[in-house]
Coordinates of C-alpha atoms in Angstrom, one line a residue:
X19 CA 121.5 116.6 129.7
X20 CA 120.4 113.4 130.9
X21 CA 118.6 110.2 129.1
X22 CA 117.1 107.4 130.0
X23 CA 117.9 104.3 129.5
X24 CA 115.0 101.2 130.4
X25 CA 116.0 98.0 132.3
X26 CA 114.8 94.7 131.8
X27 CA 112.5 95.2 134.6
X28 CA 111.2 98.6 132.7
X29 CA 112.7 100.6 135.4
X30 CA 114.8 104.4 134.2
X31 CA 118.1 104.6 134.2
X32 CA 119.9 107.7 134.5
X33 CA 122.9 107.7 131.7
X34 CA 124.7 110.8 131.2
X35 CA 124.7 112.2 127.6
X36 CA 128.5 112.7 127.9
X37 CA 128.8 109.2 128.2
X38 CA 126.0 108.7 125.0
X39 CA 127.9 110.6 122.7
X40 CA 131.1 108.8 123.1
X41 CA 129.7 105.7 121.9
X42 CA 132.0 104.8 118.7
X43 CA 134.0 107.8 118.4
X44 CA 135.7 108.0 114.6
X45 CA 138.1 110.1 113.0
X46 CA 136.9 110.0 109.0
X47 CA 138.9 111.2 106.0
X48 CA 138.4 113.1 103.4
X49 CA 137.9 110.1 100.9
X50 CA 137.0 106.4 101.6
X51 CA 139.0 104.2 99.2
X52 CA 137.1 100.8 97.6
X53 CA 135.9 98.0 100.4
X54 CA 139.0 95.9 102.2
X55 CA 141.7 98.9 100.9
X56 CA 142.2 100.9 103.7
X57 CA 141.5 97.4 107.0
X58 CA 141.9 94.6 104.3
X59 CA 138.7 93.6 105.3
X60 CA 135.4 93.6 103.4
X61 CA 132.8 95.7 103.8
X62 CA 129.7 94.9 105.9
X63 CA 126.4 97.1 106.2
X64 CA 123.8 97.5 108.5
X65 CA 120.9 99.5 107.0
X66 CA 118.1 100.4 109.9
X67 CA 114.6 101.5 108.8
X68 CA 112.6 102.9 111.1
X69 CA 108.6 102.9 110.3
X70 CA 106.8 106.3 109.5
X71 CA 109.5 108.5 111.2
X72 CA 109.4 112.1 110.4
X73 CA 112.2 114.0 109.6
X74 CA 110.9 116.7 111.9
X75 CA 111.5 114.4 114.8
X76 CA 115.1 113.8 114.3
X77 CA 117.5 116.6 115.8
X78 CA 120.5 116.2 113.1
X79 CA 117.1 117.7 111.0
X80 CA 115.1 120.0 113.0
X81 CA 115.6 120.4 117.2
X82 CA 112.0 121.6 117.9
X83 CA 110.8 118.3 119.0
X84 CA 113.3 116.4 120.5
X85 CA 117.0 115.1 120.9
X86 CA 118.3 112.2 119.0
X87 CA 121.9 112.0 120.1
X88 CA 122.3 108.7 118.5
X89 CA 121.0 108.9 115.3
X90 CA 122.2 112.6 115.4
X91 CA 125.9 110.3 115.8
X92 CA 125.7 108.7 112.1
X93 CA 125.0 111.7 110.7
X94 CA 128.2 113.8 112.1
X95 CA 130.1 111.3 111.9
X96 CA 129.0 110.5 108.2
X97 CA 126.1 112.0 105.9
X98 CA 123.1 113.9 106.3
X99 CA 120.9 113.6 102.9
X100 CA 119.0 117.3 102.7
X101 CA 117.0 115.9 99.7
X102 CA 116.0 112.6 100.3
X103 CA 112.8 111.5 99.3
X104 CA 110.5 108.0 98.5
X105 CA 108.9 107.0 95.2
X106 CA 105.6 105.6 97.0
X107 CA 105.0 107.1 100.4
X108 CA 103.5 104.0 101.9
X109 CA 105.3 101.2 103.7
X110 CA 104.9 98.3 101.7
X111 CA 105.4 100.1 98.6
X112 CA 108.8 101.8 100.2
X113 CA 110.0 98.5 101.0
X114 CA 109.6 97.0 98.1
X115 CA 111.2 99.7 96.3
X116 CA 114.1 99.8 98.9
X117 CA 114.7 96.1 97.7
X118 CA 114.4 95.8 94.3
X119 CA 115.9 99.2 93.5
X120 CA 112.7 99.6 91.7
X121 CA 109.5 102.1 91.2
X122 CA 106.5 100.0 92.3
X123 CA 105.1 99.7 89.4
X124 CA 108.0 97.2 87.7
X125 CA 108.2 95.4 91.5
X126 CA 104.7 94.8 91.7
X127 CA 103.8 96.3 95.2
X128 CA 102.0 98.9 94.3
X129 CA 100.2 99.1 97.8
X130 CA 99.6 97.3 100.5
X131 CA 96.5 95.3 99.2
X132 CA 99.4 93.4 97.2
X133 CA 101.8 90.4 98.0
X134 CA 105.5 91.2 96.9
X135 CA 106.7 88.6 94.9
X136 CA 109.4 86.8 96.4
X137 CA 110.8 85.0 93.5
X138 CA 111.9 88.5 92.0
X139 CA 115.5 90.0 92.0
X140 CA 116.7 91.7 95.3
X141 CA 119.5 93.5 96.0
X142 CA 120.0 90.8 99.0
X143 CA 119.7 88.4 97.0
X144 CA 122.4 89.5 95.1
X145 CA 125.0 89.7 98.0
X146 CA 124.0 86.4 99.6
X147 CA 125.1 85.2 95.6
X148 CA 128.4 87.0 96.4
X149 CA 129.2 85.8 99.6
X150 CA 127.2 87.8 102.2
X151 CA 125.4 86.6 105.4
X152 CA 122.4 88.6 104.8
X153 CA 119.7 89.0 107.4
X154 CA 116.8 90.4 107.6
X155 CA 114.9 90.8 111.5
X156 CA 112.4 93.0 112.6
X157 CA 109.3 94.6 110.1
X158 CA 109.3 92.9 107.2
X159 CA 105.4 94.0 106.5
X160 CA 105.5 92.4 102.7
X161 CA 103.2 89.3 102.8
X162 CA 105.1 87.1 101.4
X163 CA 107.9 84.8 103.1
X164 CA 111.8 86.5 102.6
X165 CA 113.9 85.2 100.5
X166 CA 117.9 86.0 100.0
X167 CA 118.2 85.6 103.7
X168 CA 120.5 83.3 105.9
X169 CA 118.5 84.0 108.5
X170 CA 115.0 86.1 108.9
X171 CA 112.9 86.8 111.9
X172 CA 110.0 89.3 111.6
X173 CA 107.0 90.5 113.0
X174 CA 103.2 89.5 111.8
X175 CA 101.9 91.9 109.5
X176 CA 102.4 95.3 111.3
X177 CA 103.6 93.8 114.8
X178 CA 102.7 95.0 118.2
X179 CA 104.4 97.2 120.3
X180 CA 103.6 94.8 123.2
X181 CA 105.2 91.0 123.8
X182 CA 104.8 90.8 119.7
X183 CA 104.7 88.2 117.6
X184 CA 107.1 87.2 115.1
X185 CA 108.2 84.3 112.7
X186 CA 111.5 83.2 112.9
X187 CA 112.5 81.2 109.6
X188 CA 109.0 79.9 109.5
X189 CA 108.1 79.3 113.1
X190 CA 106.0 81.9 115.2
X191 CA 106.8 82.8 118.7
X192 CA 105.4 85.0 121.0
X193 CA 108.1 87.5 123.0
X194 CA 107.7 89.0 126.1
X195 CA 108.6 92.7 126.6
X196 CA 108.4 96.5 124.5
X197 CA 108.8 95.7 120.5
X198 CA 112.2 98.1 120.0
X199 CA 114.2 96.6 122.4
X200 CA 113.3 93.1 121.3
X201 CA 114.4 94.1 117.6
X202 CA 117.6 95.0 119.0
X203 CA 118.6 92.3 121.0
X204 CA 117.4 89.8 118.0
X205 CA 120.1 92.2 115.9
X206 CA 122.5 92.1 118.4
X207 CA 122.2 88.3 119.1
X208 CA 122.4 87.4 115.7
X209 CA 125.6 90.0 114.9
X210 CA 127.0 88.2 118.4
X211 CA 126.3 84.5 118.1
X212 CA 124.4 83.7 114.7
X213 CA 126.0 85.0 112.0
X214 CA 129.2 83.3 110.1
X215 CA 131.5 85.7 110.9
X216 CA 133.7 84.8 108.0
X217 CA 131.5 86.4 105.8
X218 CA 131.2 90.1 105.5
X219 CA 127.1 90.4 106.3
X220 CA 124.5 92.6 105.5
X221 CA 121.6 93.4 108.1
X222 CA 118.5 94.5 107.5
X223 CA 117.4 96.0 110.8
X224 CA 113.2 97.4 110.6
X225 CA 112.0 98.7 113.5
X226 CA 107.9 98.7 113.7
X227 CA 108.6 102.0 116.1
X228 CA 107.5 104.7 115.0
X229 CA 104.2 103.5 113.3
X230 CA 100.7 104.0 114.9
X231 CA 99.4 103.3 117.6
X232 CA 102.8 104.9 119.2
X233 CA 102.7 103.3 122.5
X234 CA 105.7 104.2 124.5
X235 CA 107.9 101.8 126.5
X236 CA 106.9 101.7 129.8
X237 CA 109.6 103.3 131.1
X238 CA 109.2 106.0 129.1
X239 CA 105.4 106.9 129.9
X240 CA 106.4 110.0 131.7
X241 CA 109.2 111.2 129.4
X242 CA 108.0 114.7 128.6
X243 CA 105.4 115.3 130.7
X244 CA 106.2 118.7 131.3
X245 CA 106.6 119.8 127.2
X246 CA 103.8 121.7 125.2
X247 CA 104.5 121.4 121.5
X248 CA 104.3 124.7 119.6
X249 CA 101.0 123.9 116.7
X250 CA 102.1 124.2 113.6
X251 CA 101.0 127.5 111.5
X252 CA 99.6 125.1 108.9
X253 CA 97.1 122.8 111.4
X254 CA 93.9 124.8 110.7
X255 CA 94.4 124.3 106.7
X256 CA 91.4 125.0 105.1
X257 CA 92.5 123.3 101.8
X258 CA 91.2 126.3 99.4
X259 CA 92.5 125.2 96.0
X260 CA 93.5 122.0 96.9
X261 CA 90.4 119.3 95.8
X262 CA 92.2 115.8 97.4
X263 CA 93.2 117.7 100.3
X264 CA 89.8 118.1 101.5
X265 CA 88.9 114.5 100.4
X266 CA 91.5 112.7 103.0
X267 CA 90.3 111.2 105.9
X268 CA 93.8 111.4 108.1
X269 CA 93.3 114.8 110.1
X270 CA 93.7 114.6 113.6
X271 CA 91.2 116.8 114.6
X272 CA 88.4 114.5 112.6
X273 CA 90.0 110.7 112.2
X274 CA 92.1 110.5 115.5
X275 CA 90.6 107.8 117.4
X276 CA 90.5 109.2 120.7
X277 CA 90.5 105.3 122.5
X278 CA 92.7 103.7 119.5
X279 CA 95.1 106.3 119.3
X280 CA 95.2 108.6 122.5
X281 CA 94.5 105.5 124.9
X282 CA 91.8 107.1 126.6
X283 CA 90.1 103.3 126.6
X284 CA 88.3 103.8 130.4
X285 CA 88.0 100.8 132.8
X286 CA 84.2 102.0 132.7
X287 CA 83.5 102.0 128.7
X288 CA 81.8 105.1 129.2
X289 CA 84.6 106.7 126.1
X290 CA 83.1 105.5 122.6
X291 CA 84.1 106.7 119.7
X292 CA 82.0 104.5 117.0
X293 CA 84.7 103.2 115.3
X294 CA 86.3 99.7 114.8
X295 CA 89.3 101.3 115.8
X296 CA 88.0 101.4 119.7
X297 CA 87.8 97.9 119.6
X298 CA 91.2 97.4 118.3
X299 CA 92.4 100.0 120.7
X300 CA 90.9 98.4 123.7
X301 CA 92.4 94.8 122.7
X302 CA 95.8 96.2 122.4
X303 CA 95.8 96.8 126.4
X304 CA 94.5 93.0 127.2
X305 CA 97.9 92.0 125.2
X306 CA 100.1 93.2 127.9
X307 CA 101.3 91.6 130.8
X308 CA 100.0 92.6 134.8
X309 CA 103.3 94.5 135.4
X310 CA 103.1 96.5 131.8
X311 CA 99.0 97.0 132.6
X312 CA 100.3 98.7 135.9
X313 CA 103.0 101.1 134.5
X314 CA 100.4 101.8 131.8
X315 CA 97.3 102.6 134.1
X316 CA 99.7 104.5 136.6
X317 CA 100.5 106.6 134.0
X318 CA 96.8 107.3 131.7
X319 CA 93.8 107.1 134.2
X320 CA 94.6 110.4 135.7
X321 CA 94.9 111.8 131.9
X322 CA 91.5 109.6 131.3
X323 CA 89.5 111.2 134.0
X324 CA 90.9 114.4 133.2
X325 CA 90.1 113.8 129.8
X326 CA 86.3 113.2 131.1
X327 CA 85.6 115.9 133.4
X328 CA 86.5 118.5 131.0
X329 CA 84.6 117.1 128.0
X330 CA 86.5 119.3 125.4
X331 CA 85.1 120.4 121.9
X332 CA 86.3 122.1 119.5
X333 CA 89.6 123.6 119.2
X334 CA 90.3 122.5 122.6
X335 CA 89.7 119.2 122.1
X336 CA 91.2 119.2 118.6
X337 CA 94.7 120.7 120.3
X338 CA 94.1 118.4 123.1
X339 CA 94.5 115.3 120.8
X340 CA 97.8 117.4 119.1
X341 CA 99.4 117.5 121.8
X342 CA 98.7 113.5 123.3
X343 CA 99.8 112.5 120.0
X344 CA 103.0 114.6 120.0
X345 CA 104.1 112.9 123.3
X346 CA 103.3 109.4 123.0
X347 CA 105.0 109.5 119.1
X348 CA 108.0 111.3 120.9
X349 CA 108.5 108.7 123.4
X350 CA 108.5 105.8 120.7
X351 CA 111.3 108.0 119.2
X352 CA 113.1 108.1 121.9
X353 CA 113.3 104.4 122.7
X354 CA 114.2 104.3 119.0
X355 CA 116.8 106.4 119.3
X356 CA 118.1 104.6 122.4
X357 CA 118.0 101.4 121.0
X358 CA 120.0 102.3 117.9
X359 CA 122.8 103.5 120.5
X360 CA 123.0 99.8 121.8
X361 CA 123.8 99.1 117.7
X362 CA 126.6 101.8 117.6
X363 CA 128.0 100.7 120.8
X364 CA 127.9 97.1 119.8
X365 CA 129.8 97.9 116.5
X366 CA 132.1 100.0 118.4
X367 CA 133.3 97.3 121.2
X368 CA 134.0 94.7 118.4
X369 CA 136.2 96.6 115.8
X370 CA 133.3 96.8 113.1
X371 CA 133.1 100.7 112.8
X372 CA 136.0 100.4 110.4
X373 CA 134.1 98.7 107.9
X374 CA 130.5 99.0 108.4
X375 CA 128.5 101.0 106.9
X376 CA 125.6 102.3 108.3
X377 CA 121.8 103.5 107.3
X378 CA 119.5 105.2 109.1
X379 CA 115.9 105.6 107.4
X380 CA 112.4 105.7 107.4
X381 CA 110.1 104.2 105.2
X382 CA 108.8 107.5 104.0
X383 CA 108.1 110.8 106.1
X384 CA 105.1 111.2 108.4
X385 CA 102.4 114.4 109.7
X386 CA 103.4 116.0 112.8
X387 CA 100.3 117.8 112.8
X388 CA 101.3 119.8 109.7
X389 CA 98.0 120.6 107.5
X390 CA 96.2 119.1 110.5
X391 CA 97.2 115.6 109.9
X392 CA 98.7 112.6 110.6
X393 CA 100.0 109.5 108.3
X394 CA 101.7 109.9 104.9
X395 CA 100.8 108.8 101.5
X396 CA 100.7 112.4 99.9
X397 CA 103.6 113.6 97.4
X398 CA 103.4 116.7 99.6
X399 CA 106.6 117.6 101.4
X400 CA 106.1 116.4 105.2
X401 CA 105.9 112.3 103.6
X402 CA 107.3 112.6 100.6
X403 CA 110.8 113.3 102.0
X404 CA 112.3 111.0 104.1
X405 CA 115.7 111.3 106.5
X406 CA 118.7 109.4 105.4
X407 CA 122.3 109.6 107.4
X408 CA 124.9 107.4 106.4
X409 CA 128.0 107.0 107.8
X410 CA 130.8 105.0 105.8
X411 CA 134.4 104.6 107.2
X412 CA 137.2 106.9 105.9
X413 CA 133.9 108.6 103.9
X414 CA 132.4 112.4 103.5
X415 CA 131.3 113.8 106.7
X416 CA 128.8 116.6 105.8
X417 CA 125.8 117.4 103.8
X418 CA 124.9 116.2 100.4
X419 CA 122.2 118.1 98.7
X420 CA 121.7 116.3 96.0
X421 CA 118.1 114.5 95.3
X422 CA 118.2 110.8 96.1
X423 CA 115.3 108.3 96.4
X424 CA 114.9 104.7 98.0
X425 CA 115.1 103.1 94.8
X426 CA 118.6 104.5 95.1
X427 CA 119.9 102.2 98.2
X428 CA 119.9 98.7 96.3
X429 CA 122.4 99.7 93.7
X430 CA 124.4 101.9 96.4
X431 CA 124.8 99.1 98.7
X432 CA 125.9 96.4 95.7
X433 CA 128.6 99.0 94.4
X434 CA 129.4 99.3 97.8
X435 CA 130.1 95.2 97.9
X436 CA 131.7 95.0 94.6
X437 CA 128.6 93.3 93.0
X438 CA 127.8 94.1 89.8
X439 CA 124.4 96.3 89.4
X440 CA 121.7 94.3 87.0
X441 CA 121.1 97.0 84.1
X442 CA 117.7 97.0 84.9
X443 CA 117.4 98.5 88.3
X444 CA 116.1 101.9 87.9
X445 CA 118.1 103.8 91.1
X446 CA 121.2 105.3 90.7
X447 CA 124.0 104.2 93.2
X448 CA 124.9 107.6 95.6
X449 CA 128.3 106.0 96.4
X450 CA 130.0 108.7 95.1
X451 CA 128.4 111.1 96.9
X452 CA 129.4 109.2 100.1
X453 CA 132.6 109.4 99.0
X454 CA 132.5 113.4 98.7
X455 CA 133.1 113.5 94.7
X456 CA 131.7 115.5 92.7
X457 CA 129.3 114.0 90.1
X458 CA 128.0 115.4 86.7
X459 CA 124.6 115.6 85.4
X460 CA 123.3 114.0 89.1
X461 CA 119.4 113.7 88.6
X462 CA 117.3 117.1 88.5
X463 CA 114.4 115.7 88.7
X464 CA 112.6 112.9 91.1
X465 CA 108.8 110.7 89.8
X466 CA 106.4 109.7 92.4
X467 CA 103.2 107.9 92.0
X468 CA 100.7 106.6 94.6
X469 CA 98.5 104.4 94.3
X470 CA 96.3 103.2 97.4
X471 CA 92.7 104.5 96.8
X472 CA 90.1 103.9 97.7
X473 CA 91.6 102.7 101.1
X474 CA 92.2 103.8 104.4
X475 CA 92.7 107.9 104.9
X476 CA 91.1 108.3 101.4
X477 CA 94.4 109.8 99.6
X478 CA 93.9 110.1 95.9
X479 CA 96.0 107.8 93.4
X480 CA 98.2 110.4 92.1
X481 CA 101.7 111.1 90.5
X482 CA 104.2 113.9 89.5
X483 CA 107.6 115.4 89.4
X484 CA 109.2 117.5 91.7
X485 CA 112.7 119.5 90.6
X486 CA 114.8 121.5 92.6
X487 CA 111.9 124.6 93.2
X488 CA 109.2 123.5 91.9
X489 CA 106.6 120.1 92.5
X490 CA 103.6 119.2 89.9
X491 CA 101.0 117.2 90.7
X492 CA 98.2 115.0 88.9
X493 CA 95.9 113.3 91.1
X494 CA 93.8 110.6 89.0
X495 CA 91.1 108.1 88.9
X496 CA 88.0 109.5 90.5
X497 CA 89.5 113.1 90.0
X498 CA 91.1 115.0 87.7
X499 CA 93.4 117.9 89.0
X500 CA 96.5 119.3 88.7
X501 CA 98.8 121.0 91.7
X502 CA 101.5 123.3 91.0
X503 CA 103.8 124.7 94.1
X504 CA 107.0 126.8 93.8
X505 CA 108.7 125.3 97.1
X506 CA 110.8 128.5 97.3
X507 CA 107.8 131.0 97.7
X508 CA 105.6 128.2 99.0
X509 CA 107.7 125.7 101.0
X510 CA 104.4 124.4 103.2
X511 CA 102.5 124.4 99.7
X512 CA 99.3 126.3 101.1
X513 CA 98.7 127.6 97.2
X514 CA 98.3 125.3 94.5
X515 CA 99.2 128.0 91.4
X516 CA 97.8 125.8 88.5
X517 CA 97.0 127.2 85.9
X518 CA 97.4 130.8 87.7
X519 CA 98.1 133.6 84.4
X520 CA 102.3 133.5 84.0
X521 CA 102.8 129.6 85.0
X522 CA 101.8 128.4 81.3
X523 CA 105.5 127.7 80.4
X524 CA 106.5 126.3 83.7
X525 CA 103.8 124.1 83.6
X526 CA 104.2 123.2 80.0
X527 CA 108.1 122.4 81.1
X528 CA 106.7 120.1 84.4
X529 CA 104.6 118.6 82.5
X530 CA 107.7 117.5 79.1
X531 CA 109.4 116.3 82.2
X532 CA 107.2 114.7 84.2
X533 CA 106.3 112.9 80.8
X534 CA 110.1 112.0 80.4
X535 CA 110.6 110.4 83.9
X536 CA 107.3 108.0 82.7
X537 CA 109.1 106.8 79.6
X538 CA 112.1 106.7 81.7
X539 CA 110.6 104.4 83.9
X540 CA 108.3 102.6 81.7
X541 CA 104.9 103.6 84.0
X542 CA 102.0 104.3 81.9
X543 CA 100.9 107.7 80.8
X544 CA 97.1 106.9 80.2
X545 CA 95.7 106.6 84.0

């Protein structure tokens, strides 16, 4: 097998996977002892988000789609997480859980209309109290400035795949080149030349990849060409039984822009689609350079005048868009992937493997065409999951079943430092699980509630409880219905089995513990 790698110049590079999958070879055992025990050293952690990347699109989780030998590396040579999920599947909301170790409605950011407040209690802040170098570059996507960082560069608001912007402790400067490999080298420069490297450190490393409008490096336009992605059995979902279902607006047969999102934007503006989003999609092309206009024409005006002469409807045109999404999100993931490898190898060259730990994520799951859509936002299984690997030196290697959530990682990471974990952070710290003991009475039970409505792709404010089998449902506000799926029988939760005859004491249990996890939490019953 053979990858790619991209040269300053945007050129391919062939680099044997042999070669890729040597990158930071480790031999873990069985149990990691407490930070600085087993090197004498302290330990750092580098915890990478990615934005809106599917599960279904990593290969240590599914190899349908693609190959992700580099990511696939943290989780052999560490964790896979088989029941990771989010408590808000929207980005701001995720983050802001991630940070405070807190459901959004005690951090405040409950979506993205919101500004995070930055004088509140972050786990970061809590390290750079103990001693950490703490840094935070890439998407910060939170409104507010960061705070509990020695050093911060981020992009504007959802940054641009394209010579983005960013704000680098408080002064904005445009960079020339593709978005991931620009977050990399800002991580690798400041992990190389910036940091005090007398202090153990903590990274925060967000990439904007994979987030709409998935524009691929240039180098990568023609990765794939040659694949046709099997439709999933669920894309022609009629939504019987299932009222907010039918109300979204996220399907990619009826709110893909074709111009916006499939780059179909013609030098002749004969392609219109209506929407706002053609003008935004048509903007993104005047941001590039002459040399990435080039690369990017070469590669899309034969699949625009294709795209004209046939002038497809129907199922044909809604598969069409399928497939033109798959690739171009594929791509991103593979520069992702890539780019991540330039992390591993980096810790790898400079002796930091044997204390780092390290965190792949996304902010929450995504739609690969699954019930028709695209996007997140539901407590549906596609974006309510999320993929977590973790490798931690001398740690488990291996699968952990049991059900974590993002408001999990704050007080994981602090007990990993030694820091003490403020009593009222609502995550529990997975350490132990990292550390392949066995713990009693682990959570059986996970609360989610969303809250974005009426907004963009018209989701529903709604929350619920999912356990082991079984997910209940209560969408709110300008409806009033219930969802009930046994994930065993129903795992792509095509039958809502509310109150079917035989679920009354099932439901009458959801709903005692679904009423348990809002005192728990201190969110409000009466909606």
């Amino acid at each position: 097998m053979i990858y790619y790698f991209c040269n300053m110049k945007g050129n391919r590079i062939l680099f044997p996977l042999a070669n890729l999958m040597a990158v930071g070879t480790v031999v873990p055992v069985s149990a990691r002892l407490l930070p600085g025990d087993t090197t004498g050293k302290p330990m750092n952690i580098i915890y990478i988000m990615s934005d809106d990347h599917s599960y279904q699109t990593i290969s240590a989780y599914d190899q349908r789609f693609i190959e992700t030998p580099n990511i696939d590396w943290i989780a052999s040579h560490g964790v896979r997480f088989t029941n990771s999920f989010v408590a808000n599947s929207l980005s701001g909301p995720s983050r802001a859980c991630m940070l405070t170790g807190k459901h959004s409605h005690a951090n405040g950011f409950t979506d993205n209309t919101r500004r995070f407040d930055p004088s509140q209690q972050t786990f970061p802040k809590l390290l750079q109290k103990a001693g950490y170098e703490t840094a935070m570059i890439g998407k910060w996507h939170l409104v507010s400035v960061p705070t509990g960082f020695n050093y911060w560069d981020i992009l504007i608001g959802q940054g641009d795949y394209y010579n983005p912007d960013f704000i680098c402790n408080g002064d904005t400067v445009r960079r020339q080149g593709y978005v991931t490999n620009i977050t990399t080298d800002l991580a690798l420069d400041w992990l190389s030349e910036k940091r005090d490297k007398k202090k153990p450190f903590c990274l925060l490393l967000h990439h904007k990849a994979p987030h709409r409008v998935w524009n691929p490096d240039t180098c990568d336009l023609d990765l794939y060409n040659d694949r046709k992605y099997p439709l999933p059995e669920t894309f022609y979902d009629d939504y019987e039984g299932r009222l907010a279902a039918k109300k979204q607006e996220m399907s990619i047969i009826k709110d893909m822009d074709v111009v916006y999102d499939l780059k179909m934007a013609d030098k002749e503006q004969e392609i219109h689609t209506g929407s706002v989003l053609e003008r935004w999609g048509r903007a993104n092309y005047r941001r590039m350079t002459p040399s990435q206009r080039e690369q990017w024409d070469r590669h899309y005006n034969p699949i625009i005048r294709q795209f004209k002469r046939e002038k497809l409807e129907g199922k044909a045109l809604a598969e069409w868009k399928y497939q033109r999404y798959m690739h171009d999100y594929l791509r991103v993931i593979h520069s992702l992937d890539r780019n991540i490898g330039r992390v591993i190898d980096y810790l790898r060259e400079n002796d930091l493997l044997e204390n780092t730990m390290i965190v792949y994520t996304s902010d929450q799951g995504f739609y690969m065409g699954e019930h028709g859509w695209f996007d997140k936002r539901f407590m549906y299984e596609e974006s309510f999951r999320t993929p977590l690997l973790v490798y931690l030196p001398h740690g488990k290697v291996g699968d952990v079943a049991e059900m974590v959530q993002n408001i999990d990682y704050a007080p994981t990471i602090l007990e990993l430092a030694g820091v003490p974990v403020p009593s009222d952070i609502q995550g529990r710290s997975f350490l132990p699980l990292l550390q392949g003991k066995k713990v009693k009475k682990w959570r059986k039970s996970l609360y989610y509630h969303y809250y974005e409505y009426p907004a963009e792709h018209s989701v529903c404010r709604h929350y619920g409880v999912r356990t082991k089998r079984y997910s209940l449902i209560h969408f709110y506000q300008d409806i009033d219905a219930w969802e009930l799926y046994d994930l065993k029988k129903d795992p792509q939760q095509m039958h809502n089995i509310y109150g079917m005859p035989g679920t009354e004491r099932l439901t009458k249990k959801l709903k005692k513990e679904l009423r348990r996890l809002q005192v728990l939490y201190n969110d409000p019953i009466d909606k």
